[in-house]
Short mmCIF file of C-alpha atoms and ligand atoms in Angstrom, two decimals:
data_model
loop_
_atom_site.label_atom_id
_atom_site.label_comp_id
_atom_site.label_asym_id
_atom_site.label_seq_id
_atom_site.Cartn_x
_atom_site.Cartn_y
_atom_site.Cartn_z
CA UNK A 1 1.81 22.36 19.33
CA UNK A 2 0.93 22.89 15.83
CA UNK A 3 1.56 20.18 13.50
CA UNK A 4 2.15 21.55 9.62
CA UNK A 5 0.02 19.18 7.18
CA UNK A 6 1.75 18.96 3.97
CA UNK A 7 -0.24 20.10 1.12
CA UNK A 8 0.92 18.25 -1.74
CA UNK A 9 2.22 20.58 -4.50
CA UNK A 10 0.37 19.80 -7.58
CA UNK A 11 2.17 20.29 -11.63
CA UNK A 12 0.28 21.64 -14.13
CA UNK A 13 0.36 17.51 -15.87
CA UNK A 14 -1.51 16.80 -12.59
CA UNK A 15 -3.90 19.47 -12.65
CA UNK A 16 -5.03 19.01 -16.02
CA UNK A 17 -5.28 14.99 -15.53
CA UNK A 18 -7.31 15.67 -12.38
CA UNK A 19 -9.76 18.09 -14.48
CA UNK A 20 -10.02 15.86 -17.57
CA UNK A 21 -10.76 12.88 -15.01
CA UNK A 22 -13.70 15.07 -12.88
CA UNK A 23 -15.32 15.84 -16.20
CA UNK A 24 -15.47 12.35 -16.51
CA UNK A 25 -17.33 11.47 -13.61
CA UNK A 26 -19.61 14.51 -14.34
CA UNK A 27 -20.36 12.81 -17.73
CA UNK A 28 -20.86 9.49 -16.21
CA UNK A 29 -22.91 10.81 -13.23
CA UNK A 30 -25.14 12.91 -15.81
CA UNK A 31 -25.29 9.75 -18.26
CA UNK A 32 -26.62 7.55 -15.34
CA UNK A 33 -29.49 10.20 -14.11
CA UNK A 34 -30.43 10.38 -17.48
CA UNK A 35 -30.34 6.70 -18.15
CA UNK A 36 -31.47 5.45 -14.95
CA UNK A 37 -34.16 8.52 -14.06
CA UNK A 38 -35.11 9.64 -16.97
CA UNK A 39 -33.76 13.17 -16.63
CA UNK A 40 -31.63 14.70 -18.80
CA UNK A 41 -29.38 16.78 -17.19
CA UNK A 42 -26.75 17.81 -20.43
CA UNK A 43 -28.31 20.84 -21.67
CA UNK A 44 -27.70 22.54 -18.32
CA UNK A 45 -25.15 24.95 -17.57
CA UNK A 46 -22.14 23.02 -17.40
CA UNK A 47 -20.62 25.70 -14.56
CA UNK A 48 -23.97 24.85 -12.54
CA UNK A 49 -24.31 21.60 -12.43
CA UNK A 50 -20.53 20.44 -11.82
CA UNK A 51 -21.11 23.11 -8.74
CA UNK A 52 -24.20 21.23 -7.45
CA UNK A 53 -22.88 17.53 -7.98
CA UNK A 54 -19.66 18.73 -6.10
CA UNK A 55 -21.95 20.08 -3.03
CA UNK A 56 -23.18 16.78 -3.22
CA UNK A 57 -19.72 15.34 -2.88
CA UNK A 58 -19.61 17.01 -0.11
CA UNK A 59 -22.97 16.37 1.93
CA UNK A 60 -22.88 12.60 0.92
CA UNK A 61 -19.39 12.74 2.55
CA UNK A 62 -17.74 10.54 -0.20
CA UNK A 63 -14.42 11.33 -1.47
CA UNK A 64 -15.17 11.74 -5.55
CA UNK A 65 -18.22 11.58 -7.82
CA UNK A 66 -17.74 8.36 -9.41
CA UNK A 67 -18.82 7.66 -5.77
CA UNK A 68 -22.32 9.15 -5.97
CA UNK A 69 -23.04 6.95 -9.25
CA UNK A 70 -24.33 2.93 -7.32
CA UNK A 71 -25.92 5.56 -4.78
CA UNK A 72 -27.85 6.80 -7.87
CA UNK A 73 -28.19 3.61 -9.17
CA UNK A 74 -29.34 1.43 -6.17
CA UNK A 75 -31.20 3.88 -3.70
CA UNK A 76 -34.65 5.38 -5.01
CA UNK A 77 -34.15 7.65 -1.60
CA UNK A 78 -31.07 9.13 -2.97
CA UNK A 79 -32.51 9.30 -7.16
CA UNK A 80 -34.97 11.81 -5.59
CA UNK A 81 -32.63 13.46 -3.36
CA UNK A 82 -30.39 14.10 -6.03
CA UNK A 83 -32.61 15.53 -8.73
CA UNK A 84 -34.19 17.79 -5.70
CA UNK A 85 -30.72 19.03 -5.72
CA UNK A 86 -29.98 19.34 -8.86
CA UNK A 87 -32.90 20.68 -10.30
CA UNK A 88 -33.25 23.74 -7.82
CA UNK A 89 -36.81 23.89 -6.37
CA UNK A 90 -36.76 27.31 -4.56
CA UNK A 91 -39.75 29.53 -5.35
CA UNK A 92 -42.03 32.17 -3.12
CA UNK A 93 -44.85 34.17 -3.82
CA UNK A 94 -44.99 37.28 -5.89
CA UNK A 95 -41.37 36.97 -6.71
CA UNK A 96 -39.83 39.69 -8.26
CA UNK A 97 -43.01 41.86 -7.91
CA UNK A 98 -42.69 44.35 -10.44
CA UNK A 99 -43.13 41.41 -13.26
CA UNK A 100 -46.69 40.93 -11.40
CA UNK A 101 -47.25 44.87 -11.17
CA UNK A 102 -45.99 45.55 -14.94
CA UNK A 103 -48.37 42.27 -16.02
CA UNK A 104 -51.44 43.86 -13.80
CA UNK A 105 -50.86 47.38 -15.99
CA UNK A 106 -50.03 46.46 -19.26
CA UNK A 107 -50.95 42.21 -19.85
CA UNK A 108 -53.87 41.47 -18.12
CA UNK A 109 -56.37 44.22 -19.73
CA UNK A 110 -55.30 42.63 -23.01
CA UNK A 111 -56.18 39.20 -21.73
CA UNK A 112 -59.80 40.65 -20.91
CA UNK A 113 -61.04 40.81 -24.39
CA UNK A 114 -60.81 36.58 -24.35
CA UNK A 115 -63.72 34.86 -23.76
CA UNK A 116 -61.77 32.29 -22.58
CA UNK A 117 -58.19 32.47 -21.17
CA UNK A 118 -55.14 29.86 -20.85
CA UNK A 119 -51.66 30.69 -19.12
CA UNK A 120 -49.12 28.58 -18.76
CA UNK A 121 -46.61 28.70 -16.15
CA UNK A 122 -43.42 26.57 -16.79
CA UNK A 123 -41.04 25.32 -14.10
CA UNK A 124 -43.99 26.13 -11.47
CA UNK A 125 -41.49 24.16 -8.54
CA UNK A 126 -43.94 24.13 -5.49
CA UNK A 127 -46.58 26.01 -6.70
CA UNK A 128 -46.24 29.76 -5.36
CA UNK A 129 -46.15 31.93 -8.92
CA UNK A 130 -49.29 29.76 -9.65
CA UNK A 131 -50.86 31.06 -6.44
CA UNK A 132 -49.68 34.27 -6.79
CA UNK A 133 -51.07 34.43 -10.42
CA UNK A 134 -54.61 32.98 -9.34
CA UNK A 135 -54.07 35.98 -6.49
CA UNK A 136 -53.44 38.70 -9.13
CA UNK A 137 -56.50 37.38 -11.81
CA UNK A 138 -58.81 37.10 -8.51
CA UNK A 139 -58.43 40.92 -7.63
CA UNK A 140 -58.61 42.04 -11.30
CA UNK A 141 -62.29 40.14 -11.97
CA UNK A 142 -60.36 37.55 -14.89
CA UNK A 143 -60.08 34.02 -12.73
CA UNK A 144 -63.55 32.96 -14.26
CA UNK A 145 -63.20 31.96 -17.52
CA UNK A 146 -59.10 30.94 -16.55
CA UNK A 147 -57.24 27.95 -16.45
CA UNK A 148 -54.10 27.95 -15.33
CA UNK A 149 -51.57 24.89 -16.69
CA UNK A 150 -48.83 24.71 -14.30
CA UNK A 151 -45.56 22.40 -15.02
CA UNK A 152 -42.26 21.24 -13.88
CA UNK A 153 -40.09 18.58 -14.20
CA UNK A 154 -39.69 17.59 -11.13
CA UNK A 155 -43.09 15.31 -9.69
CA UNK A 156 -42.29 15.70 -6.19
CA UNK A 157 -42.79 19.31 -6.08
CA UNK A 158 -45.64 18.98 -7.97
CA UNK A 159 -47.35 16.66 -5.50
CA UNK A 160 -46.61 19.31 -2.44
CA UNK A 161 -48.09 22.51 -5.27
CA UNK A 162 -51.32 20.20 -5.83
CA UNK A 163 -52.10 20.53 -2.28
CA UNK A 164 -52.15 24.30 -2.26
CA UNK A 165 -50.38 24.68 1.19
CA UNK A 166 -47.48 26.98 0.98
CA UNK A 167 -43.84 25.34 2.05
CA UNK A 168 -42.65 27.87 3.97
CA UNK A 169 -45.88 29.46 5.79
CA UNK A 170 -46.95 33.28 5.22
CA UNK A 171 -44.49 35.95 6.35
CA UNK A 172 -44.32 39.44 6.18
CA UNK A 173 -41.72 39.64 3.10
CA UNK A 174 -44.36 38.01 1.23
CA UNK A 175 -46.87 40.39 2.18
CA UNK A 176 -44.66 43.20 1.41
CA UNK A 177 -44.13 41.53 -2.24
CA UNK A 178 -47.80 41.02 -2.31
CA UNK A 179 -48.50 44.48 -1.80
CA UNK A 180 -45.14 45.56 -4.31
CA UNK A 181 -46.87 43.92 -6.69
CA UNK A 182 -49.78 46.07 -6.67
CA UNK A 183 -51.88 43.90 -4.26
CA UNK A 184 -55.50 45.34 -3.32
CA UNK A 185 -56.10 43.35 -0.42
CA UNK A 186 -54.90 41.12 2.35
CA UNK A 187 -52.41 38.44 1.18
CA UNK A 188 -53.70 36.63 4.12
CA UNK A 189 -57.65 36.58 2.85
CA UNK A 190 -56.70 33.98 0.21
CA UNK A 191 -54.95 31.03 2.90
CA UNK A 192 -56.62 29.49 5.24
CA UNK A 193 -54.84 28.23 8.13
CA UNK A 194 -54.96 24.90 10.11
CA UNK A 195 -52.27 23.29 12.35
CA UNK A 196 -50.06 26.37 11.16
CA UNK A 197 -50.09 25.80 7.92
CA UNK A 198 -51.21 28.14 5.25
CA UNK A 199 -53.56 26.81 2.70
CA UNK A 200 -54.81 28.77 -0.76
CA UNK A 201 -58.54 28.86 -0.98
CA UNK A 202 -60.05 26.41 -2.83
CA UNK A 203 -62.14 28.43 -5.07
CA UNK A 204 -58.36 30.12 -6.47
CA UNK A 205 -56.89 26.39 -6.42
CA UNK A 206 -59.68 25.18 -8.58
CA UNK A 207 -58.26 27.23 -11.76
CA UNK A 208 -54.96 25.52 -11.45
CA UNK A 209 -53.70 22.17 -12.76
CA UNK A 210 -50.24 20.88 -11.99
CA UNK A 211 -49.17 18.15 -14.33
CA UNK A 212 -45.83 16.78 -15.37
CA UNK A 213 -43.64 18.45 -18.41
CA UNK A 214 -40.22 18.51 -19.40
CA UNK A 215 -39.75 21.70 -21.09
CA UNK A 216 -36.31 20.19 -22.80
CA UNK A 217 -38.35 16.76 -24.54
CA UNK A 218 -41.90 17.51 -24.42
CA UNK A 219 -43.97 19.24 -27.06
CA UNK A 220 -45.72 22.18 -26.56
CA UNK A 221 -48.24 21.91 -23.49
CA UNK A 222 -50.90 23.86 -24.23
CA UNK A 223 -51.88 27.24 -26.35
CA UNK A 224 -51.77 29.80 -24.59
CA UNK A 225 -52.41 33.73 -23.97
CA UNK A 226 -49.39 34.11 -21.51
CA UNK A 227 -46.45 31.91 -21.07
CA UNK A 228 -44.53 32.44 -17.59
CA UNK A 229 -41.17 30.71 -17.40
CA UNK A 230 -39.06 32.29 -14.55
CA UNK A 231 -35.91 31.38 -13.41
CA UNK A 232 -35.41 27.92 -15.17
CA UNK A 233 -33.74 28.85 -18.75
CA UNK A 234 -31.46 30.18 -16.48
CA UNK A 235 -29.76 27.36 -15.78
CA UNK A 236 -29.53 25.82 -18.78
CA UNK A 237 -26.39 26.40 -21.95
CA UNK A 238 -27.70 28.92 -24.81
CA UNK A 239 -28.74 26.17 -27.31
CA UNK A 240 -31.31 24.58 -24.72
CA UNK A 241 -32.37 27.97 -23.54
CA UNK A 242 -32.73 29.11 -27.52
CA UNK A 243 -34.97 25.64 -27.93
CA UNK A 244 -36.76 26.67 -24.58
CA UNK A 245 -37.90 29.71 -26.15
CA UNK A 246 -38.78 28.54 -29.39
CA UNK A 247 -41.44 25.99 -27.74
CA UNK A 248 -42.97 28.82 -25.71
CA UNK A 249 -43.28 30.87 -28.18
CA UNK A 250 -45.21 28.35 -30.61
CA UNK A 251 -47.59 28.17 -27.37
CA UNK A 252 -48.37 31.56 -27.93
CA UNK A 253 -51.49 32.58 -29.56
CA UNK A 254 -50.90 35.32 -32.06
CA UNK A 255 -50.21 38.97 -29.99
CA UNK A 256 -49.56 36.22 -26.44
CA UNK A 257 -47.28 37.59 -24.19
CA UNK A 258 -43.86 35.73 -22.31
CA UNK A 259 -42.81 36.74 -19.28
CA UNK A 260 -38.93 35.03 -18.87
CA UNK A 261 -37.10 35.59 -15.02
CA UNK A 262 -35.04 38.86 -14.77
CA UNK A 263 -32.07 37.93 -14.56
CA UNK A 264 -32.54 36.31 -18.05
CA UNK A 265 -32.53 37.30 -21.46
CA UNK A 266 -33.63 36.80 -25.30
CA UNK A 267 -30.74 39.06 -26.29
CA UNK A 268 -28.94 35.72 -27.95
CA UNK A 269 -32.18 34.20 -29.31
CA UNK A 270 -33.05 34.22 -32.85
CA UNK A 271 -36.59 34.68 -31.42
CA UNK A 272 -35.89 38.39 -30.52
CA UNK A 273 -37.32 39.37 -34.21
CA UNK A 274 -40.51 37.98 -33.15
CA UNK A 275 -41.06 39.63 -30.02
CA UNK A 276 -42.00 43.22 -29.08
CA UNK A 277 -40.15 44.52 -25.42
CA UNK A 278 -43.21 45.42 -23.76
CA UNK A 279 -41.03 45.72 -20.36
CA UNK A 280 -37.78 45.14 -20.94
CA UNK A 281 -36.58 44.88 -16.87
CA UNK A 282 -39.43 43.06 -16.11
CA UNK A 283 -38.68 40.98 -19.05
CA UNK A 284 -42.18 40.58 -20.62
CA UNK A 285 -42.49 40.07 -24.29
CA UNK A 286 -45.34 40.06 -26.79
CA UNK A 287 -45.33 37.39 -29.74
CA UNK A 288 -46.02 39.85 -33.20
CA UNK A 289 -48.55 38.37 -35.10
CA UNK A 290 -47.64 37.04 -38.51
CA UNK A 291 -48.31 40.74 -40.40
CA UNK A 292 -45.94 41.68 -37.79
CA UNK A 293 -42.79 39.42 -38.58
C1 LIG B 301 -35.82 27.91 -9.38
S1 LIG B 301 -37.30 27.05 -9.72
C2 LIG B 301 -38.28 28.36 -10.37
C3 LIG B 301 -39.68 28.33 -9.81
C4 LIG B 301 -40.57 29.48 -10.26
N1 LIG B 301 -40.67 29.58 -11.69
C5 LIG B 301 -40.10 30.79 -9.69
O1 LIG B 301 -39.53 31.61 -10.42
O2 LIG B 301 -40.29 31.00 -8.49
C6 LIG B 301 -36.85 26.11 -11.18
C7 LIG B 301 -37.85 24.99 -11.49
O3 LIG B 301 -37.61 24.56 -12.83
C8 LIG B 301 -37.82 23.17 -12.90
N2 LIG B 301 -37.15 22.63 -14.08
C9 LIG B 301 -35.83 22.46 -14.29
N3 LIG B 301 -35.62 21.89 -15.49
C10 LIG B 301 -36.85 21.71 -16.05
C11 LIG B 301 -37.29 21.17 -17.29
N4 LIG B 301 -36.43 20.69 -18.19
N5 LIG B 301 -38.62 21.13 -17.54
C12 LIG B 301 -39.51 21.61 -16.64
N6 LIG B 301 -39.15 22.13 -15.45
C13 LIG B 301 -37.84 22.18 -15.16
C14 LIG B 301 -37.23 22.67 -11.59
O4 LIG B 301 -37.72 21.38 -11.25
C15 LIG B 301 -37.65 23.77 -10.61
O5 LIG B 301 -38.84 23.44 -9.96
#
């Protein structure tokens, strides 16, 4: 026998009380990471993250937000959990490859007449565009003479990058990648492996520093000849991604080149007057130098 459940019919005073009361619990629940963690959460994409704090509704199995907040505020276990969550860690090597073949062609020969080279990588989450860029400088003869400042937010995937063992093994997608982007060797020459785990060589791992920066409150982190932020302005409203941009590109050393995730764009930055598209789908930029502006 099937028993009907009654879904209760809601009027549009309802709906509109319900939404105005959510959006308060998303302002409260952002108020008390920011208070209580130290990260502040309002400059993201509103869309984004009430979708993420409602999966978390979900997984926490509590019936509202407001519920989540004494979690947040009593458990260190679930402060961490939560900003893992929120903050979206995902990452693999030699994503989107044709930014790494397009910056093999047309950045990296200009990078060769610097005696001395810095590149920043913003919103490195566990490491693997770091590796991959350590990779790509390796095989072109530039690694000496690099350093390679990677950043995020977030310090426990910066304590997993520091180690230099990748999160989720080698495979053959990131071989394919690997070789996509132009790759002369064997992806598999630059891990060692122990216990199955996959480890970068030491010699690459040397040229990288992880360190702690929050792109949204720090000051600029270093100067630099390329700035790599992929995939992290994406998930933030225009007005942080605008301030975003503005702080890489005072990083940039006169003619320094950005390289921003493909799915996003300068096309609403004031900045765009003070770039040159060097490739436009693979989204890398070149700051004009001040004759240029
Ligand atoms: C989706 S991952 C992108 C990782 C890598 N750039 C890539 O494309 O594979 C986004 C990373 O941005 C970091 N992030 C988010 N907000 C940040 C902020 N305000 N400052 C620095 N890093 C931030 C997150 O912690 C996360 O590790």
């Amino acid at each position: 026998m099937v028993i009907a459940t009654e879904i209760p019919i809601l009027d549009e005073q309802s709906i509109t009380e319900t939404l105005r009361t959510k959006n308060i619990e998303i302002d409260l629940f952002i108020t008390a990471i920011k208070e209580k963690v130290g990260y502040d959460l309002s400059g993201y994409a509103r869309a984004s993250i009430k979708r993420r704090i409602e999966q978390l509704v979900i997984d926490e199995n509590v019936t509202c937000i407001a519920e989540l907040i004494p979690k947040l505020l009593y458990s260190k276990e679930c402060q961490a959990n939560y900003i893992n969550r929120l903050t979206v860690n995902v990452s693999e090597l030699f994503r989107h490859p044709n930014s790494f073949l397009s910056l093999r062609k047309s950045v990296l020969p200009y990078l060769e007449s610097f005696p001395r080279r810095d590149i920043w990588i913003a919103g490195c989450a566990t490491g693997e565009e770091a590796y991959s860029m350590a990779i790509l400088l390796e095989e072109v003869g530039l690694l000496n003479n690099t350093q390679i400042h990677a950043t995020d937010i977030n310090t426990e995937v910066l304590k997993q990058a520091k180690t230099g063992i990748l999160t989720k093994g080698l495979n053959k997608d990131d071989a394919a990648r690997y070789q996509a982007s132009g790759g002369t060797s064997s992806l598999s020459n630059y891990f060692s492996t122990a216990y199955n785990k996959h480890k970068l060589s030491q010699h690459l791992l040397d040229h990288i520093s992880f360190s702690h920066h929050n792109i949204l409150q720090d000051k600029v982190f270093c100067s630099a000849q390329l700035v790599m932020c992929r995939n992290v302005m994406i998930y933030f409203d225009l007005n942080t991604q605008n301030s975003a941009l503005a702080l890489f590109h005072n990083s940039l050393v006169q003619n320094g080149y950005l390289v921003i995730g493909e799915k996003e764009s300068l096309i609403n930055s004031p900045l765009i007057n003070l770039l040159k598209t060097i490739d436009e789908p693979a989204k890398i930029y070149q700051r004009k130098s001040s004759a240029n502006v």
